[in-house]
Short mmCIF file of C-alpha atoms in Angstrom, two decimals:
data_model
loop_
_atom_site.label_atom_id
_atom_site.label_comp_id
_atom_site.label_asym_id
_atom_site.label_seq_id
_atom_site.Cartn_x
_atom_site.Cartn_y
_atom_site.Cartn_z
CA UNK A 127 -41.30 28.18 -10.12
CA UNK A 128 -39.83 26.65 -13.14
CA UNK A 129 -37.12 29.43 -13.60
CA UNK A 130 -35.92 28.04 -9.89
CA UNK A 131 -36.35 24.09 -11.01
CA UNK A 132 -34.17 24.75 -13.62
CA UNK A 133 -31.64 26.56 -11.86
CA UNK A 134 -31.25 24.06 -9.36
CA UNK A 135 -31.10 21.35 -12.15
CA UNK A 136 -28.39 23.59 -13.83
CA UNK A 137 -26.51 23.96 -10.38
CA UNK A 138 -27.04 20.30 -9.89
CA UNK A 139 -25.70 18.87 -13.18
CA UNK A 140 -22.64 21.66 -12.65
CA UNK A 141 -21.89 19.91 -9.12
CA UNK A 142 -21.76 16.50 -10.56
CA UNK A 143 -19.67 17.18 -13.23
CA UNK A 144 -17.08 19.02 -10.94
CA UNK A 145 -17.55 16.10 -8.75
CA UNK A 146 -16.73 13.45 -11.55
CA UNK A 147 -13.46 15.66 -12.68
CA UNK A 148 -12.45 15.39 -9.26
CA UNK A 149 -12.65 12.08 -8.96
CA UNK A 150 -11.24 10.83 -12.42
CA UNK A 151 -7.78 13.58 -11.85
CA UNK A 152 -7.89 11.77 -7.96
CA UNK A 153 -8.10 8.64 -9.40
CA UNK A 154 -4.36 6.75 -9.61
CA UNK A 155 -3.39 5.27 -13.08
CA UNK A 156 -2.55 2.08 -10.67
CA UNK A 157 -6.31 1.53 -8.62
CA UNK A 158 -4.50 -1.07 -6.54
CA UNK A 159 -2.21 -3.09 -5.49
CA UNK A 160 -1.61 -6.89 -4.78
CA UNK A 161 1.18 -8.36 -2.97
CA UNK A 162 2.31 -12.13 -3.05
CA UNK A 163 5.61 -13.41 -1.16
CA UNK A 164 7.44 -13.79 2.16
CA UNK A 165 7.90 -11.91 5.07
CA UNK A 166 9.31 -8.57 3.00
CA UNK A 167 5.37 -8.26 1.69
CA UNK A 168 3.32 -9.63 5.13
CA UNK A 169 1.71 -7.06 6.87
CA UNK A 170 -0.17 -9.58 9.11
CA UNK A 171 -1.38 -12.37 6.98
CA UNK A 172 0.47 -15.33 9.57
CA UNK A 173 -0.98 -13.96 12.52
CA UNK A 174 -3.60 -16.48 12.89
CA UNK A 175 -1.29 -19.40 12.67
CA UNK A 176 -0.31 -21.82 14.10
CA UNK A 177 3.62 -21.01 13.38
CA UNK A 178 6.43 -19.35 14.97
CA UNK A 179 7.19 -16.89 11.60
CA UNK A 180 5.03 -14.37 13.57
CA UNK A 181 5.98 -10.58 14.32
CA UNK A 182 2.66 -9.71 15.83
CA UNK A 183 4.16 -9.06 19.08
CA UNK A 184 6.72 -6.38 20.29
CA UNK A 185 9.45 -5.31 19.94
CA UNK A 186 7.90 -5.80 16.13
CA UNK A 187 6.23 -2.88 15.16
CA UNK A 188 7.19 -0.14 17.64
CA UNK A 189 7.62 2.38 15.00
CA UNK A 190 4.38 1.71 13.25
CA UNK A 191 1.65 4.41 13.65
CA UNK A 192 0.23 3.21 17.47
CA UNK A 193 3.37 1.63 18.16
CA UNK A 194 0.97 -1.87 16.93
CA UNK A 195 2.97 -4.97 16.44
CA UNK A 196 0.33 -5.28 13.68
CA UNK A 197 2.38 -8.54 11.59
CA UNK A 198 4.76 -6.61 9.76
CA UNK A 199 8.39 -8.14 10.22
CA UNK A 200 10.23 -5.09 10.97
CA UNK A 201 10.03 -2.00 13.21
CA UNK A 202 7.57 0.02 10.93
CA UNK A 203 6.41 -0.08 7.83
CA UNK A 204 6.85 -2.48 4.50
CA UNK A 205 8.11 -0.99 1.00
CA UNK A 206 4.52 -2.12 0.07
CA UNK A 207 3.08 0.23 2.26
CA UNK A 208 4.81 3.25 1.36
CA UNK A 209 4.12 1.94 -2.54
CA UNK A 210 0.33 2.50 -2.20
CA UNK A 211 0.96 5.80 -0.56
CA UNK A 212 2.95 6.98 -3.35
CA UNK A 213 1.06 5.76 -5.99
CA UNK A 214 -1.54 7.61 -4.06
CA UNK A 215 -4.06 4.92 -3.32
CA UNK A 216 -3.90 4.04 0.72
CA UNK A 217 -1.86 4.63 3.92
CA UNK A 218 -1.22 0.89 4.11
CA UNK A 219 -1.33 -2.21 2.18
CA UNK A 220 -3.22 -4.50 4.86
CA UNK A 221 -3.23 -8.01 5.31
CA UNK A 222 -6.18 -9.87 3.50
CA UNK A 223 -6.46 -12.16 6.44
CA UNK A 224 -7.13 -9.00 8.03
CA UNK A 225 -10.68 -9.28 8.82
CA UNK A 226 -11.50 -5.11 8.98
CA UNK A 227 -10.43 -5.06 5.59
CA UNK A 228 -13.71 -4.77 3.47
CA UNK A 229 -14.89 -4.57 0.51
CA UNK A 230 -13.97 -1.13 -0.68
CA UNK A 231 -10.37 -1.56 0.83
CA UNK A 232 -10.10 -5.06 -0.54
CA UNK A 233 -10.85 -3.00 -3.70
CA UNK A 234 -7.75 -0.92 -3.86
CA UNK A 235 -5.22 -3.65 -2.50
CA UNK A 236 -4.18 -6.65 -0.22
CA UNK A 237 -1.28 -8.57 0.49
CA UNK A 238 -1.49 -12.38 0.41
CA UNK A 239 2.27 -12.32 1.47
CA UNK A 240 2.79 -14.85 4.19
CA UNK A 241 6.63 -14.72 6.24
CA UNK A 242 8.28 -17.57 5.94
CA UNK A 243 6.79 -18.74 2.68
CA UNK A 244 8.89 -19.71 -0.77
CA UNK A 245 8.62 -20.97 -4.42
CA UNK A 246 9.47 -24.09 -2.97
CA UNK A 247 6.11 -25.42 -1.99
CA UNK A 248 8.65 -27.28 0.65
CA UNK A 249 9.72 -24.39 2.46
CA UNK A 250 5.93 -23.48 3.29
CA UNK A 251 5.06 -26.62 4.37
CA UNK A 252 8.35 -26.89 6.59
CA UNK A 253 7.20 -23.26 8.53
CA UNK A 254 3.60 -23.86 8.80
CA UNK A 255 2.82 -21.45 6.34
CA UNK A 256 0.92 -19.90 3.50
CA UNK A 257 2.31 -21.51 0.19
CA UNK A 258 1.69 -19.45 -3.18
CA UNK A 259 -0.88 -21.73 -4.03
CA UNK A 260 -2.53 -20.96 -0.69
CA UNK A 261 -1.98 -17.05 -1.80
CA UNK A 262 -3.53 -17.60 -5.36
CA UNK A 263 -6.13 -19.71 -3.87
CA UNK A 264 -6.93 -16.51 -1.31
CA UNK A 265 -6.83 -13.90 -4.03
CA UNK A 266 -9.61 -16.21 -5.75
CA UNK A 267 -11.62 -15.39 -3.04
CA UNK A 268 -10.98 -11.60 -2.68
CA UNK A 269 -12.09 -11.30 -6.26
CA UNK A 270 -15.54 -12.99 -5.60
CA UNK A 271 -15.22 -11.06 -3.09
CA UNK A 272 -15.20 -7.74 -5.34
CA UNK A 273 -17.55 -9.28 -7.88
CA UNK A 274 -20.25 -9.88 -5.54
CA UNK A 275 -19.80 -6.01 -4.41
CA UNK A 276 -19.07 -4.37 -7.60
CA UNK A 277 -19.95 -6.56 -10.35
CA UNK A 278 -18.14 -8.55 -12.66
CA UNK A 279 -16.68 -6.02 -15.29
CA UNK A 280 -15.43 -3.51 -12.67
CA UNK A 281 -13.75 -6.70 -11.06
CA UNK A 282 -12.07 -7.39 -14.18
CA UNK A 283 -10.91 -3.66 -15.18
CA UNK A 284 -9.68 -3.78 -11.61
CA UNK A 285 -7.29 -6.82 -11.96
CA UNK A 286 -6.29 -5.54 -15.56
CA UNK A 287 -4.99 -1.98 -14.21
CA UNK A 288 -4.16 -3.07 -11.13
CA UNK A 289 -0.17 -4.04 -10.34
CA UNK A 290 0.53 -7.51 -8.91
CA UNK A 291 3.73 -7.34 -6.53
CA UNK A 292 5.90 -10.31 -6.50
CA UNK A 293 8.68 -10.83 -3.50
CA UNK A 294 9.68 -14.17 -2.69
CA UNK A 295 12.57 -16.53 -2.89
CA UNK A 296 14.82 -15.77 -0.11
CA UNK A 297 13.17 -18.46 2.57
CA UNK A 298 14.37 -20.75 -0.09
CA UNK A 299 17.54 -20.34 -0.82
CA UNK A 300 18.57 -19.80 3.30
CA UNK A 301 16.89 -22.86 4.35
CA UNK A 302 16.71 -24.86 1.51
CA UNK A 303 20.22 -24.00 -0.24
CA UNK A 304 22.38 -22.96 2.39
CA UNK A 305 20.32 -24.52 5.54
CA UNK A 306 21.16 -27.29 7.68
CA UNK A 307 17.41 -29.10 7.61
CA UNK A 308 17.19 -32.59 6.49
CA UNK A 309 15.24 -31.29 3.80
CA UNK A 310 18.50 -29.08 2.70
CA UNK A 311 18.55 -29.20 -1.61
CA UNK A 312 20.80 -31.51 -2.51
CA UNK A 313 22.16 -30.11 -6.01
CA UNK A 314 23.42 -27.49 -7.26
CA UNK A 315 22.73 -23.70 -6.20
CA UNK A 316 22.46 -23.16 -10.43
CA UNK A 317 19.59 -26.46 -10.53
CA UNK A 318 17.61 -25.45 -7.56
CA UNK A 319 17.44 -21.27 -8.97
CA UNK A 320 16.43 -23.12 -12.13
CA UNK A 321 13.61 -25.06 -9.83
CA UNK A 322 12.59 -21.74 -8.40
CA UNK A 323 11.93 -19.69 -12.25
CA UNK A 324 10.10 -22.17 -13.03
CA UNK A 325 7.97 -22.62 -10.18
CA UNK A 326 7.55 -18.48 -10.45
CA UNK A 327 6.92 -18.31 -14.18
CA UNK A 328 3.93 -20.74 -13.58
CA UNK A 329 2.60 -18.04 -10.74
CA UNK A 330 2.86 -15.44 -13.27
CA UNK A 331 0.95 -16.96 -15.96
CA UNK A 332 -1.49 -17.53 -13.64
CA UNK A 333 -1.59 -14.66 -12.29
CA UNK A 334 -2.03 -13.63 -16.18
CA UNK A 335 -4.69 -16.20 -17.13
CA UNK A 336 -6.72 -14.50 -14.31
CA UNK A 337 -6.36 -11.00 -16.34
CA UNK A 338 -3.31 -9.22 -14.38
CA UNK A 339 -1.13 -7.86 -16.66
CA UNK A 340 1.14 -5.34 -14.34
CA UNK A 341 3.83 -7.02 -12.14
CA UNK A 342 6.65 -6.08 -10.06
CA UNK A 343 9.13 -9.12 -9.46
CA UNK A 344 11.64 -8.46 -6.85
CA UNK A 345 15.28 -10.16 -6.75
CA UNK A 346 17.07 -11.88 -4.26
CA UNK A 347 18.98 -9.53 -1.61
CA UNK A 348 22.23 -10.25 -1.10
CA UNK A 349 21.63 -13.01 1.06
CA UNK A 350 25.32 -13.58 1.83
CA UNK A 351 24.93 -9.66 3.93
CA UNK A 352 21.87 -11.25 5.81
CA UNK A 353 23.01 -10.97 9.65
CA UNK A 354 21.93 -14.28 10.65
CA UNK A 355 23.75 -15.61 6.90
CA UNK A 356 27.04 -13.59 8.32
CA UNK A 357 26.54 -15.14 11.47
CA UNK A 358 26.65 -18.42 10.57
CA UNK A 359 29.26 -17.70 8.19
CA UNK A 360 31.53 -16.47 10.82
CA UNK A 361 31.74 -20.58 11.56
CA UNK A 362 32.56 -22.27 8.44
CA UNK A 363 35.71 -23.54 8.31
CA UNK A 364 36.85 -21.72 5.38
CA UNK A 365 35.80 -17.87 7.00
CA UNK A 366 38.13 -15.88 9.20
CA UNK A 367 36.82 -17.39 12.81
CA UNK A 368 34.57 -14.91 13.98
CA UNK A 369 34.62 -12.20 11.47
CA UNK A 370 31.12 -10.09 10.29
CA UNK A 371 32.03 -10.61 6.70
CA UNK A 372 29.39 -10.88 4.14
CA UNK A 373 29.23 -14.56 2.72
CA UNK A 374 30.91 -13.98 -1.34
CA UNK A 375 29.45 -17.09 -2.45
CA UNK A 376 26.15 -16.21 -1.42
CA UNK A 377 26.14 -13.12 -2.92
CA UNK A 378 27.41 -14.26 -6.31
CA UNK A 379 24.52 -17.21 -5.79
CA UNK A 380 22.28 -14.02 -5.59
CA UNK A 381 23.12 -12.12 -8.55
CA UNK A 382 23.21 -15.81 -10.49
CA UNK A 383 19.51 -16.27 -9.82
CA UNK A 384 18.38 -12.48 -10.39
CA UNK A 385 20.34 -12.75 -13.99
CA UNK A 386 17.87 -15.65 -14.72
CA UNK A 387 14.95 -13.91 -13.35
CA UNK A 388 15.31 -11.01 -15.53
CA UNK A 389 15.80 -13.21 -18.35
CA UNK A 390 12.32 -14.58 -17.45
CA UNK A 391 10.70 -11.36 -16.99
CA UNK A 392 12.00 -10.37 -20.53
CA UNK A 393 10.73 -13.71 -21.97
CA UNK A 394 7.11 -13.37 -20.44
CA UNK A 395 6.54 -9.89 -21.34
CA UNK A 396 7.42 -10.66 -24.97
CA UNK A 397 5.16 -13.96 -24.47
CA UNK A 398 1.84 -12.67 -22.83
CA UNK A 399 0.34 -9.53 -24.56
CA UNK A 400 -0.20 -6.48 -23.17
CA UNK A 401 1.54 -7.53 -20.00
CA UNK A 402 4.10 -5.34 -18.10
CA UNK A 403 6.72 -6.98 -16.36
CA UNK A 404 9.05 -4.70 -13.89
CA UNK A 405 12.37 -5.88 -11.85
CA UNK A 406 12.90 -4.68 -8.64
CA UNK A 407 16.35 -4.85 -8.38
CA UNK A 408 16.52 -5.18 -4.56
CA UNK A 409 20.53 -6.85 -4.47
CA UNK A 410 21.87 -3.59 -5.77
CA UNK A 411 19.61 -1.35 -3.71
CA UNK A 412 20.72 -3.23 -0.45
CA UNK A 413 24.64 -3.91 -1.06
CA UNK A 414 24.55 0.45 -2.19
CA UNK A 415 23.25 1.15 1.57
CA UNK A 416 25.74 -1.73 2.88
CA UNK A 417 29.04 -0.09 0.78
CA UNK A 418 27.70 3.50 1.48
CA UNK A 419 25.62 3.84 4.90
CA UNK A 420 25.93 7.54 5.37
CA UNK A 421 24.32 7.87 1.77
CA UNK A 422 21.28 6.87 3.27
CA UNK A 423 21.80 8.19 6.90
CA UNK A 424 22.60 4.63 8.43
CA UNK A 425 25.25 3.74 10.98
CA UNK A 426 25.07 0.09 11.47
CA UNK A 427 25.18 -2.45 8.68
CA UNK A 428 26.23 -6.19 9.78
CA UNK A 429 23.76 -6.01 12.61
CA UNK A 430 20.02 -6.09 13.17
CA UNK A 431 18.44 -3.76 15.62
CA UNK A 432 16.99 -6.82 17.74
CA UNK A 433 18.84 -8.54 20.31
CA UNK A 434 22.59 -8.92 19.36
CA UNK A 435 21.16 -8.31 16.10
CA UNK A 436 23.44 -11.74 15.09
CA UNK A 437 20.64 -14.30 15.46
CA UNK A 438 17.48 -12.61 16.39
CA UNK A 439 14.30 -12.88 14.35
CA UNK A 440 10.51 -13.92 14.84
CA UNK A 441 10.35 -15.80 18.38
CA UNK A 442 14.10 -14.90 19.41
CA UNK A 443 12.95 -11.27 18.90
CA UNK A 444 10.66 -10.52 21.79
CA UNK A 445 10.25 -7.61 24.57
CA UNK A 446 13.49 -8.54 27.23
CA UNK A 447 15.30 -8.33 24.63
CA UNK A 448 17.60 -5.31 24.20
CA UNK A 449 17.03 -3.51 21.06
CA UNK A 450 18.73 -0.15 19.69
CA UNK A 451 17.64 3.27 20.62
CA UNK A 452 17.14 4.33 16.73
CA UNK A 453 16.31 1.74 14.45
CA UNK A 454 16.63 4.37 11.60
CA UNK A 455 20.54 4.18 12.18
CA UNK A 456 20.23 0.40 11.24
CA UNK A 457 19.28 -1.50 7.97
CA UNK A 458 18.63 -4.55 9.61
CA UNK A 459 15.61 -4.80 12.36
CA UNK A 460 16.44 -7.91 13.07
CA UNK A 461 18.58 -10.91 11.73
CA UNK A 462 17.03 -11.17 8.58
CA UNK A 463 14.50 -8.45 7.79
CA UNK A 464 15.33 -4.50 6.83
CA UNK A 465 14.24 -1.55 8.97
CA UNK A 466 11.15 0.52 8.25
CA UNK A 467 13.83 3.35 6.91
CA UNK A 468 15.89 0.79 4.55
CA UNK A 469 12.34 -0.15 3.29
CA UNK A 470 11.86 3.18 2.42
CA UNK A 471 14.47 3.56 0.22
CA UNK A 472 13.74 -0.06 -1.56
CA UNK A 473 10.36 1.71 -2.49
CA UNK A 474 11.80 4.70 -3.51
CA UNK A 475 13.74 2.81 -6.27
CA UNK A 476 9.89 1.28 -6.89
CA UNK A 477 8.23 4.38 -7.24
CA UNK A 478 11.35 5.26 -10.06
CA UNK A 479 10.63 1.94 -11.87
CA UNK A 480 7.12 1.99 -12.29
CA UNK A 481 7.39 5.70 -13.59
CA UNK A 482 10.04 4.26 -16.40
CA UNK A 483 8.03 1.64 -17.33
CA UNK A 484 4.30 1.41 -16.37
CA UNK A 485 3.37 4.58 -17.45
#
C-alpha cells in the first residue's frame, strides 16, 4: 500500500512539474498589453456614450469574426489586436468598458483608447469623449481591479512586464490645427506639437510613477493623405480645384512633430530607469503602402471604403451607404481610419520593433 502511495506521489509531483514547464515556455515575455489613445486603439470603449465618434454599428465591423460592429473604427480588426496575438497572449485586445471582460482577461490586457480623444484635453471635451486623464483614471481602476483578484505583488510584476501602447495625437492636429471649430489653435503648427509633447511626456511619467516601464509611442500618420484631409484640401484656394492630392504641408507638419517625439522618447528612456521606450513609426509605414500599393496587395489609396470614401466616417458611415466589395483592396475604411488589412501591416512593423528592442 505504501509502494502504490508513493508511486502516485512520484507520478503526481512528475505531472506538476511538466505542467509548470508548460506553462512558464507558454508564458509570453510581454503578459499583457495596455492601450491608451484615439480611435486607431478603441475596440469599443465609446460605445456607451453619449457621442457621435461611435462605430458600433454597421457597415463598421463587417469583417470582424461574427461580422459584430463590436466599436472598432474600421472593417475588422485594430493593429492592437493582432499585437496580442502575436505576442501570443489573446485573440483580441477588448475594450475595458467592455463589461465581459473579467478579471483574468483584464489581466493580460485592455484598451482605454477612446475615438475621438487627443492630448489636447480640448479635443475630448469638444467630442464627448474619454480624455487621457479619464483613461489613466480607468486604468486606476483595472489595477484594483487585479489587486483585489491576484494580490498586490502579482499586480505590480504585471504592470512592470507588461507593455503600455500609446496612439494618439491625430484628433488634434485635424481639428484643432487644421480644423475650422471656433476652438481652432491659434499659433503655430511648431507651438501647438510643442503643447502636445508635453502634455504626452506628463502621461508617460505617469504612466511610469505607476511602475510601467515598456511603451510603444506611435507617430502621427501622414495626416495630409487622410481622405477626408485630401478632401478638404481639394478646396483651398491654393490646391488644384478638385484634385485627390495629399496635403504637403500637412505631411511635413507630420514628420515635424514625430522628429520631436522621438527626441522625447530618447530623453525619457535615458531619464526614467529601467524603462523601454519604442517608436512606432506609423508616417513611414502608411506613405510606403500609399507610394507602393501593390507591395502590400492594395488597389485604392486616396479613398476610404465607406460611402464616396471622401467624407465618410462615424455617423456618415452607416448601412445605405454604398461601400466596396473588398475592403482588403483599400487602406482607408473610411475617411479617416485604415482597413483591417493596412492595420495588419502597421503591426507587423510592431511585432519587428519590439523584437529589436524589448527583448
Amino acid at each position: 500500500m505504501m509502494m502504490k502511495a508513493r508511486i502516485l506521489l512520484g507520478m503526481l509531483f512528475t505531472l506538476v512539474l511538466f505542467c509548470l514547464t508548460i506553462s512558464t515556455t507558454a508564458s509570453p515575455s510581454i503578459p499583457a498589453v495596455f492601450a491608451f489613445g484615439d480611435s486607431t486603439v478603441d475596440p469599443g470603449n465609446n460605445n456607451g456614450l453619449t457621442t457621435i465618434f461611435r462605430g458600433n454599428h454597421a457597415p463598421y465591423g463587417r469583417d470582424f469574426p461574427g461580422s459584430i460592429p463590436s466599436g472598432r473604427f474600421s472593417n475588422g480588426k485594430l493593429s492592437t489586436d493582432y499585437l496580442v496575438s502575436i505576442l501570443g497572449i489573446k485573440d483580441y485586445l477588448p475594450a475595458y468598458l467592455d463589461a465581459s471582460v473579467s478579471d483574468a482577461g483584464l489581466a493580460t490586457g485592455v484598451s482605454f483608447g477612446s475615438g475621438g480623444s487627443g492630448l489636447d484635453e480640448a479635443t475630448a471635451t469638444v467630442n464627448g469623449v474619454l480624455s487621457m486623464e479619464s483613461q489613466l483614471n480607468n486604468f486606476d481602476e483595472a489595477i484594483r481591479r487585479i489587486e483585489m483578484s491576484f494580490g498586490k505583488n502579482r499586480s505590480e510584476e504585471l504592470v512592470k512586464n507588461a507593455l503600455f501602447v500609446i496612439s494618439v495625437g491625430t484628433n488634434d492636429v485635424v481639428f484643432n490645427l487644421y480644423g475650422f471649430t471656433p476652438f481652432a489653435f491659434q499659433r503655430s503648427a511648431s507651438a501647438y506639437h510643442d503643447l502636445l509633447i508635453q502634455r504626452l511626456a506628463s502621461f508617460i511619467q505617469s504612466l511610469y510613477d505607476r511602475g510601467a516601464r515598456k511603451f510603444g509611442v506611435a507617430g502621427l500618420p501622414p495626416v495630409g493623405c487622410l481622405p477626408l484631409q485630401m478632401s478638404i484640401g481639394s478646396f483651398m484656394p491654393s490646391s488644384h480645384m478638385l484634385q485627390r492630392l495629399c496635403v504637403d504641408q500637412q505631411n511635413i507638419d507630420s514628420q515635424a512633430y514625430n522628429f520631436k517625439l522621438q527626441n522625447l522618447l530618447s530623453t525619457l528612456q535615458n531619464s526614467l530607469p529601467h524603462s523601454k521606450m519604442v517608436y512606432f513609426g506609423i508616417y513611414d509605414t502608411m506613405m510606403d503602402m500609399i507610394t507602393n500599393p501593390f507591395k502590400y496587395g492594395f488597389q485604392e489609396t486616396l479613398e476610404g471604403c465607406c460611402g464616396t470614401g471622401l467624407f465618410e466616417i462615424g455617423p456618415l458611415c452607416v448601412v445605405g451607404m454604398p461601400t466596396c466589395l473588398d475592403a482588403s483592396k483599400y487602406i482607408f475604411w473610411d475617411s479617416m481610419h485604415p482597413t483591417q488589412a493596412a492595420y495588419l501591416a502597421i503591426s507587423n512593423q510592431y511585432q519587428q520593433l519590439l523584437d529589436q528592442y524589448l527583448n
